[in-house]
Tab-separated table of C-alpha atoms in Angstrom:
chain	number	residue	atom	x	y	z
U	1	MET	CA	24.696	0.449	5.692
U	2	ILE	CA	25.739	-3.919	6.579
U	3	ASN	CA	22.063	-4.600	7.451
U	4	GLY	CA	20.790	-2.774	4.329
U	5	PHE	CA	23.337	-4.791	2.347
U	6	LEU	CA	22.661	-8.129	3.812
U	7	THR	CA	18.897	-7.258	3.335
U	8	GLY	CA	19.742	-7.206	-0.598
U	9	MET	CA	21.476	-9.984	-0.954
U	10	THR	CA	18.680	-12.100	1.557
U	11	GLY	CA	15.619	-10.768	-0.409
U	12	SER	CA	14.647	-10.439	3.411
U	13	SER	CA	14.694	-7.566	6.315
U	14	ALA	CA	14.012	-10.127	8.395
U	15	VAL	CA	16.785	-12.452	7.967
U	16	PRO	CA	20.034	-9.977	8.720
U	17	GLY	CA	17.762	-8.968	11.183
U	18	VAL	CA	17.016	-11.817	13.007
U	19	PHE	CA	20.311	-13.511	13.144
U	20	PHE	CA	21.720	-10.644	14.840
U	21	LEU	CA	19.466	-9.636	17.319
U	22	GLN	CA	20.283	-13.637	18.266
U	23	SER	CA	23.822	-13.219	18.123
U	24	ILE	CA	23.663	-10.488	21.003
U	25	GLY	CA	22.458	-12.660	23.606
U	26	LEU	CA	18.990	-11.783	24.470
U	27	LEU	CA	16.637	-13.371	26.737
U	28	ARG	CA	13.756	-15.669	24.362
U	29	ASP	CA	11.460	-12.894	25.556
U	30	GLN	CA	13.969	-10.133	24.652
U	31	LEU	CA	14.549	-11.618	21.242
U	32	ILE	CA	11.257	-12.121	20.336
U	33	GLN	CA	10.053	-8.707	21.524
U	34	SER	CA	12.915	-7.369	19.971
U	35	MET	CA	11.905	-9.054	16.348
U	36	ARG	CA	8.527	-7.440	16.707
U	37	ILE	CA	9.784	-4.410	16.593
U	38	LEU	CA	12.169	-4.955	13.954
U	39	PHE	CA	9.358	-6.906	11.653
U	40	ALA	CA	6.854	-4.004	12.440
U	41	LEU	CA	9.564	-1.087	12.217
U	42	SER	CA	10.156	-2.784	8.459
U	43	ALA	CA	7.214	-2.984	7.300
U	44	THR	CA	5.964	0.732	8.130
U	45	SER	CA	9.380	1.821	6.606
U	46	LEU	CA	8.470	-0.011	3.436
U	47	ALA	CA	4.988	0.884	3.545
U	48	TRP	CA	5.820	5.083	4.284
U	49	SER	CA	8.724	4.600	1.270
U	50	LEU	CA	6.548	3.073	-1.468
U	51	ARG	CA	3.602	5.500	-0.119
U	52	THR	CA	5.412	8.687	-0.380
U	53	GLN	CA	7.058	7.460	-3.850
U	54	ASP	CA	2.707	6.964	-5.303
U	55	LEU	CA	3.977	3.383	-6.153
U	56	LEU	CA	1.529	2.588	-3.346
U	57	GLU	CA	-1.864	2.898	-3.803
U	58	VAL	CA	-4.393	4.244	-1.460
U	59	ASN	CA	-6.903	1.308	-1.935
U	60	LEU	CA	-3.680	-1.150	-1.740
U	61	LEU	CA	-3.096	-0.243	1.542
U	62	LEU	CA	-5.878	0.770	2.951
U	63	MET	CA	-6.875	-3.661	2.117
U	64	SER	CA	-2.874	-4.382	3.724
U	65	ALA	CA	-3.635	-2.915	6.662
U	66	ALA	CA	-6.798	-6.116	7.043
U	67	ALA	CA	-2.795	-8.151	6.880
U	68	PRO	CA	-2.061	-7.881	10.224
U	69	VAL	CA	-4.978	-9.706	11.764
U	70	PRO	CA	-3.995	-13.594	11.003
U	71	ALA	CA	-0.627	-12.527	11.618
U	72	PHE	CA	-2.142	-11.717	15.296
U	73	LEU	CA	-3.438	-14.777	15.323
U	74	GLY	CA	-0.198	-16.492	14.221
U	75	MET	CA	1.377	-14.582	16.401
U	76	SER	CA	-1.001	-15.279	19.667
U	77	LEU	CA	-0.418	-19.081	18.781
U	78	GLY	CA	3.193	-19.034	18.698
U	79	ASN	CA	3.120	-17.240	22.366
U	80	ASN	CA	1.251	-20.644	23.259
U	81	ILE	CA	3.850	-22.642	21.876
U	82	ARG	CA	6.848	-20.315	23.306
U	83	HIS	CA	5.834	-20.548	26.702
U	84	ASN	CA	5.652	-24.617	26.394
U	85	ILE	CA	9.443	-24.882	25.284
U	86	PRO	CA	12.383	-24.459	27.633
U	87	GLU	CA	14.275	-21.134	26.949
U	88	GLU	CA	17.283	-23.127	26.923
U	89	ASN	CA	15.911	-25.120	23.895
U	90	SER	CA	15.113	-22.447	22.136
U	91	THR	CA	17.806	-20.681	19.991
U	92	ARG	CA	18.230	-24.700	19.607
U	93	TYR	CA	15.023	-24.757	17.563
U	94	SER	CA	14.718	-21.028	16.028
U	95	VAL	CA	17.477	-21.266	14.041
U	96	PRO	CA	16.406	-23.958	12.210
U	97	LEU	CA	12.902	-22.769	12.259
U	98	TRP	CA	13.985	-19.447	10.433
U	99	CYS	CA	15.687	-20.864	7.987
U	100	CYS	CA	13.356	-22.682	6.390
U	101	TRP	CA	10.763	-19.982	6.733
U	102	ALA	CA	13.484	-17.701	4.629
U	103	SER	CA	13.591	-19.963	1.965
U	104	ALA	CA	10.335	-20.565	1.448
U	105	SER	CA	9.253	-17.080	1.196
U	106	ARG	CA	12.532	-16.418	-0.799
U	107	SER	CA	10.709	-19.179	-3.276
U	108	ARG	CA	7.675	-17.162	-3.185
U	109	ILE	CA	9.304	-14.312	-4.058
U	110	LEU	CA	11.294	-15.139	-6.360
U	111	PRO	CA	8.618	-16.541	-10.187
U	112	HIS	CA	9.960	-19.481	-11.640
U	113	ASP	CA	10.876	-20.134	-15.153
U	114	THR	CA	8.456	-21.029	-17.619
U	115	GLY	CA	10.179	-20.961	-20.623
U	116	PRO	CA	9.870	-18.084	-23.070
U	117	VAL	CA	6.104	-16.733	-24.009
U	118	HIS	CA	4.919	-17.293	-26.934
């Protein structure tokens, strides 16, 4: 219930989950694997919920199936970078990066006020 509240407040299912996973002191590789599971379950749950409520059309669902291709490329690049960062420094870099990512994704989600439409 708390995670649902934080998800609603932040507009992102990733931010509260990632901060929780970091707070329980997982090792770097355990943290990364846990975040992958979190993101996969969040995305799958959202897609399932939207589809069962007829809010996600089948053609859009099929187009969305192509979205993991760049994500997998990004994960591969991230793995290469992560293996070059010492584990003791990984949390020092990850929290500021997550905050930047969250604010950037939040700014794309919210529409900008362009004034009254005439």
